Short mmCIF file of C-alpha atoms in Angstrom, two decimals:
data_model
loop_
_atom_site.label_atom_id
_atom_site.label_comp_id
_atom_site.label_asym_id
_atom_site.label_seq_id
_atom_site.Cartn_x
_atom_site.Cartn_y
_atom_site.Cartn_z
CA MET A 1 151.24 58.49 199.85
CA PRO A 2 152.04 61.51 202.05
CA ALA A 3 149.20 63.67 203.31
CA ILE A 4 147.86 66.68 201.44
CA ILE A 5 146.79 69.55 203.71
CA GLN A 6 143.54 71.33 202.79
CA ASN A 7 142.24 73.97 205.26
CA ASP A 8 144.17 72.31 208.12
CA VAL A 9 142.59 68.95 207.24
CA LEU A 10 145.03 66.12 206.49
CA VAL A 11 143.84 64.33 203.35
CA TYR A 12 144.94 60.75 202.63
CA LYS A 13 144.11 58.27 199.90
CA GLY A 14 143.55 54.54 200.32
CA SER A 15 142.72 52.21 203.19
CA ASN A 16 146.28 51.44 204.32
CA PHE A 17 147.22 52.46 207.88
CA PHE A 18 143.62 53.50 208.54
CA ARG A 19 143.95 52.83 212.27
CA GLN A 20 147.17 54.87 212.61
CA ARG A 21 145.54 57.90 211.02
CA LEU A 22 142.43 57.84 213.21
CA LEU A 23 144.51 57.30 216.35
CA LEU A 24 146.86 60.23 215.66
CA SER A 25 143.94 62.42 214.58
CA THR A 26 142.24 61.73 217.94
CA LEU A 27 145.38 62.59 219.91
CA SER A 28 146.35 65.67 217.90
CA GLY A 29 142.83 67.04 217.49
CA ARG A 30 143.48 67.50 213.77
CA PRO A 31 140.64 66.44 211.46
CA VAL A 32 141.47 63.93 208.77
CA LYS A 33 139.88 63.00 205.45
CA ILE A 34 140.51 59.64 203.81
CA GLU A 35 139.48 59.22 200.18
CA GLU A 36 139.42 56.40 197.62
CA ILE A 37 138.99 53.68 200.26
CA ARG A 38 139.19 50.45 198.22
CA SER A 39 137.46 52.35 195.37
CA THR A 40 138.87 50.02 192.70
CA GLN A 41 137.84 46.78 194.42
CA ASP A 42 134.71 44.73 193.79
CA ASP A 43 133.59 45.44 197.37
CA PRO A 44 134.51 49.12 197.82
CA GLY A 45 134.46 51.19 200.99
CA LEU A 46 135.12 50.65 204.66
CA ARG A 47 135.09 47.16 206.12
CA GLU A 48 132.86 46.23 209.04
CA TYR A 49 135.80 46.12 211.49
CA GLU A 50 136.87 49.66 210.49
CA VAL A 51 133.38 51.04 211.11
CA ASN A 52 133.45 49.17 214.43
CA LEU A 53 136.70 50.97 215.34
CA ILE A 54 135.10 54.35 214.59
CA ARG A 55 132.24 53.43 216.95
CA LEU A 56 134.73 52.60 219.70
CA LEU A 57 136.53 55.94 219.23
CA ASP A 58 133.15 57.67 219.39
CA LYS A 59 132.44 55.96 222.73
CA ILE A 60 135.62 57.19 224.42
CA THR A 61 135.40 60.74 223.02
CA ASN A 62 132.88 63.55 223.26
CA GLY A 63 132.01 65.64 220.22
CA THR A 64 133.53 63.46 217.51
CA ARG A 65 132.06 64.12 214.07
CA VAL A 66 132.13 61.48 211.34
CA GLU A 67 130.92 61.92 207.77
CA LEU A 68 130.85 58.94 205.44
CA SER A 69 130.01 58.95 201.75
CA GLU A 70 127.18 56.77 200.45
CA THR A 71 129.60 54.25 198.95
CA GLY A 72 131.79 54.24 202.08
CA THR A 73 134.86 55.15 200.00
CA SER A 74 135.34 58.59 201.59
CA LEU A 75 135.54 59.42 205.30
CA TYR A 76 135.81 62.72 207.16
CA TYR A 77 136.79 62.36 210.81
CA GLN A 78 136.84 65.31 213.22
CA PRO A 79 137.94 64.11 216.66
CA GLY A 80 136.30 65.15 219.90
CA ILE A 81 137.70 65.36 223.43
CA LEU A 82 139.02 62.15 225.02
CA ILE A 83 136.82 61.34 227.99
CA GLY A 84 137.49 57.63 228.63
CA GLY A 85 135.56 56.23 231.62
CA GLN A 86 133.46 53.08 231.56
CA VAL A 87 133.14 51.53 228.08
CA THR A 88 131.69 48.23 226.90
CA HIS A 89 132.31 47.36 223.27
CA SER A 90 131.56 44.35 221.12
CA CYS A 91 134.47 44.03 218.66
CA CYS A 92 133.98 42.84 215.10
CA PRO A 93 135.02 39.14 214.85
CA GLN A 94 136.76 39.85 211.51
CA ARG A 95 139.68 41.16 213.61
CA GLY A 96 141.06 40.31 217.02
CA ILE A 97 140.43 42.29 220.20
CA GLY A 98 144.10 43.33 219.93
CA TYR A 99 143.23 45.53 216.92
CA TYR A 100 141.05 47.67 219.20
CA LEU A 101 143.01 47.20 222.42
CA GLU A 102 146.19 48.74 220.97
CA VAL A 103 144.25 51.94 220.21
CA LEU A 104 142.88 52.09 223.77
CA LEU A 105 146.38 51.48 225.14
CA ALA A 106 147.76 54.43 223.15
CA LEU A 107 144.90 56.77 224.12
CA GLY A 108 144.31 55.61 227.71
CA PRO A 109 146.80 57.83 229.60
CA PHE A 110 145.36 60.98 228.00
CA CYS A 111 141.67 60.49 228.79
CA LYS A 112 139.70 62.71 231.18
CA GLU A 113 138.58 59.78 233.32
CA PRO A 114 140.55 56.56 233.97
CA LEU A 115 139.65 54.09 231.24
CA ASN A 116 137.72 50.97 232.23
CA ALA A 117 136.96 49.11 229.00
CA VAL A 118 135.24 45.76 228.55
CA LEU A 119 135.94 44.36 225.06
CA GLN A 120 134.19 41.29 223.67
CA GLY A 121 135.20 39.27 220.61
CA VAL A 122 138.13 37.18 219.32
CA THR A 123 141.03 37.20 221.80
CA HIS A 124 143.53 35.47 219.44
CA HIS A 125 143.59 36.27 215.73
CA ASP A 126 146.08 35.69 212.91
CA LEU A 127 146.03 39.35 211.83
CA ASP A 128 146.41 41.01 215.24
CA VAL A 129 148.38 40.74 218.44
CA SER A 130 146.68 38.67 221.13
CA VAL A 131 145.61 40.02 224.50
CA ASP A 132 148.34 37.86 226.08
CA LYS A 133 150.99 39.63 224.02
CA VAL A 134 149.69 43.09 224.90
CA LYS A 135 149.69 42.18 228.58
CA ALA A 136 153.18 40.64 228.52
CA ALA A 137 155.07 43.04 226.24
CA ALA A 138 153.16 46.33 225.86
CA LEU A 139 152.05 47.15 229.42
CA PRO A 140 155.68 47.09 230.74
CA ILE A 141 156.56 49.74 228.10
CA LEU A 142 153.76 52.03 229.33
CA LEU A 143 155.00 51.57 232.89
CA LYS A 144 158.35 53.06 231.84
CA PHE A 145 156.54 56.27 230.91
CA ILE A 146 154.04 56.56 233.79
CA LEU A 147 156.24 54.92 236.50
CA VAL A 148 153.39 53.79 238.77
CA ASP A 149 150.97 51.03 237.87
CA ASP A 150 148.07 52.01 240.10
CA GLY A 151 145.03 51.12 238.05
CA LEU A 152 146.88 49.65 235.06
CA GLU A 153 145.37 46.23 234.46
CA LEU A 154 144.51 43.82 231.67
CA LYS A 155 142.48 40.78 232.63
CA VAL A 156 141.29 37.97 230.36
CA ILE A 157 137.81 36.96 231.52
CA ARG A 158 137.08 34.52 228.68
CA ARG A 159 139.07 33.45 225.65
CA GLY A 160 137.50 33.33 222.23
CA ALA A 161 138.85 31.77 219.01
CA PRO A 162 137.82 32.79 215.47
CA PRO A 163 135.49 32.79 213.64
CA LEU A 164 132.78 33.30 216.29
CA GLY A 165 134.86 34.64 219.19
CA GLY A 166 132.99 34.79 222.49
CA GLY A 167 136.00 36.11 224.43
CA GLU A 168 135.98 38.98 226.89
CA ILE A 169 138.71 41.13 228.45
CA VAL A 170 138.82 44.05 230.88
CA PHE A 171 141.38 46.83 230.35
CA LYS A 172 141.94 49.54 232.95
CA CYS A 173 144.31 52.45 232.40
CA PRO A 174 145.13 55.36 234.73
CA VAL A 175 145.36 58.92 233.39
CA ARG A 176 148.48 61.07 233.49
CA ARG A 177 149.05 64.77 232.94
CA HIS A 178 152.23 64.08 230.97
CA LEU A 179 154.64 61.27 230.21
CA ARG A 180 158.22 61.25 231.44
CA PRO A 181 161.13 61.19 228.96
CA LEU A 182 162.88 57.88 228.53
CA GLN A 183 166.50 56.75 228.14
CA TRP A 184 166.55 53.05 227.36
CA SER A 185 169.56 51.68 225.53
CA LYS A 186 170.27 48.42 227.38
CA TRP A 187 168.07 45.36 227.48
CA GLY A 188 170.26 42.76 229.16
CA LEU A 189 170.26 39.00 228.79
CA VAL A 190 167.26 36.68 228.83
CA LYS A 191 166.90 35.20 232.31
CA ARG A 192 163.66 33.22 232.05
CA ILE A 193 160.96 32.11 229.66
CA ARG A 194 157.32 31.81 230.61
CA GLY A 195 154.32 30.89 228.55
CA VAL A 196 150.69 29.88 228.43
CA VAL A 197 148.95 27.35 226.20
CA TYR A 198 145.18 27.62 225.88
CA ALA A 199 142.78 24.98 224.61
CA LEU A 200 139.21 25.97 223.68
CA ARG A 201 136.65 23.27 222.94
CA VAL A 202 139.35 20.73 222.02
CA SER A 203 140.93 17.78 223.84
CA PRO A 204 143.10 18.82 226.83
CA THR A 205 145.89 16.61 225.49
CA MET A 206 146.37 19.16 222.68
CA ALA A 207 147.69 21.71 225.19
CA ASN A 208 150.12 19.23 226.74
CA ARG A 209 151.51 18.29 223.32
CA VAL A 210 152.08 21.99 222.50
CA VAL A 211 153.87 22.49 225.85
CA ASP A 212 156.21 19.54 225.25
CA ALA A 213 157.14 20.74 221.75
CA ALA A 214 157.71 24.36 222.81
CA LYS A 215 159.82 23.34 225.81
CA GLY A 216 161.84 21.04 223.58
CA VAL A 217 162.97 24.11 221.61
CA MET A 218 163.42 26.53 224.51
CA LEU A 219 165.34 24.19 226.84
CA ASN A 220 168.16 24.14 224.29
CA PHE A 221 168.47 27.88 224.88
CA LEU A 222 167.74 28.34 228.60
CA PRO A 223 167.00 26.04 231.56
CA ASP A 224 164.45 28.32 233.28
CA VAL A 225 161.36 27.55 231.18
CA TYR A 226 157.84 27.21 232.58
CA ILE A 227 154.67 27.01 230.48
CA ASN A 228 151.17 27.04 231.97
CA THR A 229 148.14 25.41 230.41
CA ASP A 230 144.78 27.16 230.38
CA GLN A 231 142.09 24.51 229.87
CA CYS A 232 138.98 26.59 229.29
CA ARG A 233 135.65 24.90 229.88
CA GLY A 234 132.00 25.72 229.32
CA SER A 235 131.20 29.39 228.68
CA ASN A 236 134.84 30.37 229.31
CA ALA A 237 135.90 28.47 226.18
CA GLY A 238 134.22 30.91 223.78
CA LYS A 239 132.10 29.94 220.78
CA SER A 240 134.67 28.28 218.47
CA PRO A 241 137.25 25.50 218.93
CA GLY A 242 140.94 26.33 218.83
CA PHE A 243 144.24 26.20 220.68
CA GLY A 244 147.40 28.25 220.77
CA VAL A 245 150.51 29.25 222.67
CA SER A 246 152.11 32.49 223.84
CA LEU A 247 155.76 32.56 224.99
CA VAL A 248 157.47 35.43 226.84
CA ALA A 249 161.21 35.92 227.35
CA GLU A 250 162.14 38.28 230.18
CA THR A 251 165.59 39.88 230.41
CA ASN A 252 167.37 41.03 233.55
CA ASP A 253 166.71 44.65 232.47
CA LYS A 254 162.94 44.18 232.35
CA THR A 255 162.59 43.87 228.58
CA PHE A 256 159.93 41.42 227.41
CA TYR A 257 159.88 39.66 224.04
CA CYS A 258 156.69 37.80 223.22
CA THR A 259 155.68 35.53 220.33
CA GLU A 260 152.61 33.43 219.70
CA ALA A 261 151.12 30.83 217.40
CA LYS A 262 147.59 29.49 217.06
CA SER A 263 145.72 26.72 215.30
CA VAL A 264 144.05 27.42 211.97
CA GLU A 265 140.50 28.72 212.03
CA ALA A 266 137.78 26.16 212.56
CA GLY A 267 135.98 25.27 209.34
CA SER A 268 138.88 26.16 207.06
CA GLY A 269 139.48 22.50 206.22
CA ASP A 270 143.11 22.50 207.32
CA SER A 271 144.37 21.02 210.57
CA THR A 272 147.25 22.02 212.84
CA LEU A 273 149.53 19.60 214.64
CA PRO A 274 150.16 20.70 218.25
CA GLU A 275 153.84 19.72 217.95
CA ASP A 276 154.31 21.95 214.90
CA LEU A 277 152.62 24.83 216.71
CA GLY A 278 154.85 24.54 219.77
CA ARG A 279 158.04 24.36 217.72
CA GLU A 280 156.98 27.24 215.48
CA CYS A 281 156.32 29.52 218.47
CA GLY A 282 159.63 28.53 220.08
CA MET A 283 161.58 29.35 216.90
CA ARG A 284 159.76 32.67 216.55
CA LEU A 285 160.78 33.60 220.10
CA LEU A 286 164.42 32.78 219.38
CA ASP A 287 164.20 34.99 216.30
CA GLU A 288 162.67 37.84 218.36
CA ILE A 289 165.43 37.50 220.97
CA HIS A 290 168.00 37.62 218.17
CA ARG A 291 166.49 40.84 216.80
CA GLY A 292 167.00 42.31 220.26
CA GLY A 293 166.37 45.89 221.25
CA ALA A 294 164.68 47.36 224.30
CA VAL A 295 161.13 46.51 223.13
CA ASP A 296 159.33 43.75 221.30
CA SER A 297 159.33 44.45 217.54
CA PHE A 298 155.51 44.54 217.44
CA PHE A 299 155.38 47.50 219.84
CA GLN A 300 158.09 49.76 218.39
CA TRP A 301 155.39 52.09 217.07
CA ILE A 302 153.70 52.63 220.44
CA LEU A 303 157.10 53.29 222.04
CA ALA A 304 157.76 55.95 219.37
CA LEU A 305 154.35 57.51 220.06
CA TRP A 306 154.95 57.86 223.80
CA MET A 307 158.49 59.15 223.21
CA ALA A 308 157.12 61.83 220.87
CA LEU A 309 154.35 62.88 223.28
CA GLY A 310 156.66 63.03 226.32
CA GLN A 311 157.87 66.13 228.12
CA LYS A 312 160.10 68.59 226.26
CA ASP A 313 163.23 66.60 226.85
CA VAL A 314 165.34 64.13 224.91
CA SER A 315 164.15 60.51 224.80
CA VAL A 316 166.47 57.79 223.53
CA CYS A 317 165.74 54.12 222.90
CA VAL A 318 167.56 51.36 221.04
CA VAL A 319 165.37 48.87 219.18
CA GLY A 320 165.87 46.01 216.78
CA PRO A 321 165.37 46.36 212.99
CA LEU A 322 162.42 48.68 212.34
CA SER A 323 159.20 47.09 211.11
CA GLU A 324 157.40 48.54 208.07
CA TYR A 325 154.50 49.47 210.33
CA THR A 326 156.84 51.50 212.58
CA ILE A 327 158.49 53.27 209.63
CA LYS A 328 155.07 54.42 208.37
CA PHE A 329 154.07 55.43 211.89
CA LEU A 330 157.15 57.67 212.20
CA GLN A 331 156.11 59.39 208.94
CA HIS A 332 152.60 59.90 210.33
CA LEU A 333 153.99 61.33 213.58
CA LYS A 334 155.78 63.99 211.55
CA GLU A 335 152.60 64.86 209.62
CA PHE A 336 150.31 65.08 212.66
CA PHE A 337 152.67 66.43 215.35
CA GLY A 338 155.72 67.72 213.49
CA VAL A 339 157.95 65.36 215.46
CA MET A 340 161.06 64.08 213.73
CA PHE A 341 163.15 61.21 215.00
CA LYS A 342 166.87 60.89 214.59
CA LEU A 343 167.62 57.32 213.48
CA GLU A 344 171.08 55.86 213.88
CA VAL A 345 172.00 52.38 212.75
CA LEU A 346 174.32 50.88 215.36
CA ARG A 347 177.00 48.68 213.89
CA GLU A 348 178.29 45.91 216.09
CA ASP A 349 181.74 44.48 215.59
CA GLU A 350 181.49 40.90 214.38
CA ASP A 351 184.01 38.27 215.34
CA SER A 352 185.35 36.92 212.06
CA ASP A 353 185.93 33.48 213.62
CA GLU A 354 182.25 33.02 214.36
CA GLU A 355 179.58 32.45 211.80
CA THR A 356 176.96 34.35 213.77
CA VAL A 357 174.85 37.00 212.09
CA VAL A 358 174.51 40.14 214.21
CA SER A 359 171.07 41.74 214.16
CA GLN A 360 171.01 45.38 213.21
CA LYS A 361 170.02 47.81 216.00
CA VAL A 362 168.49 51.24 215.52
CA LYS A 363 168.85 54.11 217.99
CA LEU A 364 165.71 56.28 218.13
CA THR A 365 166.19 59.82 219.45
CA CYS A 366 163.59 62.59 219.66
CA VAL A 367 162.60 65.62 221.71
CA GLY A 368 159.11 65.24 223.16
CA ILE A 369 156.48 67.84 222.25
CA GLY A 370 155.34 68.22 225.87
CA TYR A 371 151.87 66.81 225.20
CA VAL A 372 149.69 67.66 228.19
CA ASN A 373 146.47 65.98 229.25
CA ILE A 374 144.45 69.16 229.85
CA SER A 375 141.76 67.20 231.70
CA LYS A 376 144.18 65.96 234.35
CA ARG A 377 144.78 68.60 237.00
CA THR A 378 148.08 68.88 238.80
CA LEU A 379 147.92 68.11 242.50
#
């Protein structure tokens, strides 16, 4: 449902896209009210991981005001000033660290102090992007907007599988006064594929079997394939057993596509064959490459955010088919910032002799609002 505006407060209903709304509220400074949060369910109100996200936002801001109803089904959020700095946060194991890390990535450049965040929890989760994927595919997008990577870093200290987690990462992000506009309509051809397979509290042979299966798929596509194994031991292996794989395809125009697959959660009763996992991840990567576009499909929304917040100039980017999450995010950008994107579907001429299916591309065009980090002084 679209927002209703009451006294300059954006009012939403339901728990969907909760994270998007808090993120854009924090950036825009506009208070938001969310009502009827799971009010018809047996267990109404905010979930533990959503409350945990509010605590994280409170840590990196100053003056944030949160009012929650007794049942937890209604939330009023008035954002404070982004201060950033040193933050240590224990993430809720119901969601992956990626759920929280994406928010920090979006807010990081606009903080008062360079962000230095230590996040603890589950590094690889079925519902969220892994820290490997953020590092491989999202950080290069941010570099396009800030140009220099002094202080931009994401380091995995320990990996942690669900349900207990035990992982830890360090994310550092420099601050910028404003973001540069972006013209990005070519992504080139894939030139190499890299990957990492991790094994936590399971036999090391599991990782090797995943590598063999994944390479078996990728070598049919490209000869330059190299997959590392990360055999975590002792305290570095987290608190729960598990294994998984992350594959990255790099093009000659510095576009990165990343896909991942992981074993089922320990204690669920099901088991995962390493060979199936490797093949599944390989096929997903081929699908992502086929979708094409200048960015990985999981990070279209964050690209749109930085385009909208850029200097008052035209930004253009061509992406693959838009995800549902991105479509909703574009609607939210209009409600919070008044930014509208021009969307053009690019039609590619198909050769009638070939039975190939051409993936639809979408050209995103917008004029940035000239969002300025008021805390960052010009030199």
